[in-house]
CSV table of C-alpha atoms in Angstrom, one decimal:
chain,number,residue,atom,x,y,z
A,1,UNK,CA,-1.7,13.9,-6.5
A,2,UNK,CA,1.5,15.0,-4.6
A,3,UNK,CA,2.4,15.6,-1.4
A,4,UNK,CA,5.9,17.4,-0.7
A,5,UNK,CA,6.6,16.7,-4.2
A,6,UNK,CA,5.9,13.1,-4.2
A,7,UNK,CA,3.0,11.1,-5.9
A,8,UNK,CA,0.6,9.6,-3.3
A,9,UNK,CA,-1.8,6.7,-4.4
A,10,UNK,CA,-5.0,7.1,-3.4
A,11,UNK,CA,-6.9,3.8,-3.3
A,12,UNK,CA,-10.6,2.7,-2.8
A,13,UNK,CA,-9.9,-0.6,-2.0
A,14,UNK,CA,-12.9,-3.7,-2.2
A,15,UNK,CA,-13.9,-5.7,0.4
A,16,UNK,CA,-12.1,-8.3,-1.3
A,17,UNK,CA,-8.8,-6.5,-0.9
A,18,UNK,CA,-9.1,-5.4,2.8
A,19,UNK,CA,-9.7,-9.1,3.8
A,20,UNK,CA,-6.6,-10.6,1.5
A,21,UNK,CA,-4.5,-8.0,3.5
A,22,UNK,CA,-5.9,-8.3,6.9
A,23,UNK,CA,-5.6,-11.7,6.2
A,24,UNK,CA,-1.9,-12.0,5.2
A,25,UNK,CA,0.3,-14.0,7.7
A,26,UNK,CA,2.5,-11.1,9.0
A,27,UNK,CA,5.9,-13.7,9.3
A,28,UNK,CA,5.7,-14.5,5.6
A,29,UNK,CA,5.8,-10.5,5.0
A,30,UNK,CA,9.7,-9.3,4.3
A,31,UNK,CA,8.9,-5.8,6.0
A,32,UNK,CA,5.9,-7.2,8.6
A,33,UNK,CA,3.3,-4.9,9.4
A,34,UNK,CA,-0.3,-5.4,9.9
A,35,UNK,CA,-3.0,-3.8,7.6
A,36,UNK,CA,-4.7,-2.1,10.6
A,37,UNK,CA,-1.3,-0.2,10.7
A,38,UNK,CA,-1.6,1.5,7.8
A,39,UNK,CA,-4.9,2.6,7.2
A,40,UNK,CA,-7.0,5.1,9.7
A,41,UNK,CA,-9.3,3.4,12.0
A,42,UNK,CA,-13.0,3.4,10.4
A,43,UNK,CA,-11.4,3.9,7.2
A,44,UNK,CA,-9.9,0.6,6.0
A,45,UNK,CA,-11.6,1.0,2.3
A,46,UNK,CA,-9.1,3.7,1.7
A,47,UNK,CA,-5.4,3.7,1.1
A,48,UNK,CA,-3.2,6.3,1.0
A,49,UNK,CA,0.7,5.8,-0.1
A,50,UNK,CA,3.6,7.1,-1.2
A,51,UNK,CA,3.9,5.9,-4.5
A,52,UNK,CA,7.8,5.4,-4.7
A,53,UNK,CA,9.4,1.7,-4.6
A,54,UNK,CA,11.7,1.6,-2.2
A,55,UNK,CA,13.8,-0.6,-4.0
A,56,UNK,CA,15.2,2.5,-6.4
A,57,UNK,CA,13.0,5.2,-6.6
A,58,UNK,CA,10.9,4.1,-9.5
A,59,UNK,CA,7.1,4.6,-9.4
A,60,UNK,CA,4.8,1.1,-9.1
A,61,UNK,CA,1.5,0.4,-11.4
A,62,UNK,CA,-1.6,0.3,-9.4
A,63,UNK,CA,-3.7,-2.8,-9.5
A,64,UNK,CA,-1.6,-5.3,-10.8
A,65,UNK,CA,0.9,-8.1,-10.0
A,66,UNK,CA,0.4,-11.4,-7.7
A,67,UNK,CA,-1.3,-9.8,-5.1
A,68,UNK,CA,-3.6,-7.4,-6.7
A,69,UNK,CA,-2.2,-4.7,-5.2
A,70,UNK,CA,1.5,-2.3,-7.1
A,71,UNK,CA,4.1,-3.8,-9.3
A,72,UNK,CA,6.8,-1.9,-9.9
A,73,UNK,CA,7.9,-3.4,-13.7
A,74,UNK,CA,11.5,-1.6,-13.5
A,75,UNK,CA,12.5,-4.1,-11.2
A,76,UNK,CA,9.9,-6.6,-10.7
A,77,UNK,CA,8.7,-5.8,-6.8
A,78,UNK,CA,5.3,-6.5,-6.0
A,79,UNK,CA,3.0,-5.1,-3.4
A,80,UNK,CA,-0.2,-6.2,-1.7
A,81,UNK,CA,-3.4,-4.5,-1.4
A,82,UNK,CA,-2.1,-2.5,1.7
A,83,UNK,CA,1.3,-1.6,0.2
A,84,UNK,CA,3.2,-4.3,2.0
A,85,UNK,CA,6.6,-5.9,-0.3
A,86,UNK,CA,5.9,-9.0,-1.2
A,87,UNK,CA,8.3,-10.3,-3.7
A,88,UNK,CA,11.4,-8.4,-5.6
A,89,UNK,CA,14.0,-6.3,-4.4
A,90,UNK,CA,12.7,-3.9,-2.2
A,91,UNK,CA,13.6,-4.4,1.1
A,92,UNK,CA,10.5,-2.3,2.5
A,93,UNK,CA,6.9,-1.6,2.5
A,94,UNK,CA,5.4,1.5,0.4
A,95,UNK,CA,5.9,4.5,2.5
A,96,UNK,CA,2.7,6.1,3.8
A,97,UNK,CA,2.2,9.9,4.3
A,98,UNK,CA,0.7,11.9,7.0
A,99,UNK,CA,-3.1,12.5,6.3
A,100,UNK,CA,-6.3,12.3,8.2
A,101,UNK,CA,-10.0,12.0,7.8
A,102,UNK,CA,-11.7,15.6,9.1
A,103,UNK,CA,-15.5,13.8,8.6
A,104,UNK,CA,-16.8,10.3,7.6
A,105,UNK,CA,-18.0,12.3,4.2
């Protein structure tokens, strides 16, 4: 999927996931942000991102490194279950697009 000519991840995430990210202490985050921040309200089990590190540009593997969550291999950054840098160069959190829900179906 693309939005304005970017690839967007789509993710269904497990209750697993959504606690590990709620969960995260936001000072040991590089870019803090809680997970309630980026996902809608009533909709925490999905995840929509811009799927572009914002180290350089290059496009992260879903569902895998450390944190269960992107790993860019180019240049090693990793990403949590809610898009949130972790570890590598990038110096911010996966970008998130507008979007919205228009029913609970």
């Amino acid at each position: 999927m693309f939005w304005r000519g970017k690839p967007i991840f789509i993710s269904h995430r497990t209750k697993k996931e959504i606690e590990e990210a709620q969960n995260v202490q936001l000072s040991s985050l590089p870019d803090p942000q809680p997970d309630s921040d980026r996902v809608k309200k009533g909709h925490d089990q999905w995840l929509v991102l811009i799927a572009i590190c914002t180290h350089l540009g290059c496009i992260p593997l879903a569902h895998q490194g450390d944190y269960d969550g992107f790993f860019c291999p180019c240049h090693g950054s990793q990403y949590d279950s809610s898009g949130r840098i972790r570890r590598g160069p990038a110096p911010k959190n996966l970008l998130l697009p507008p979007y919205e829900f228009v029913s609970d179906s």
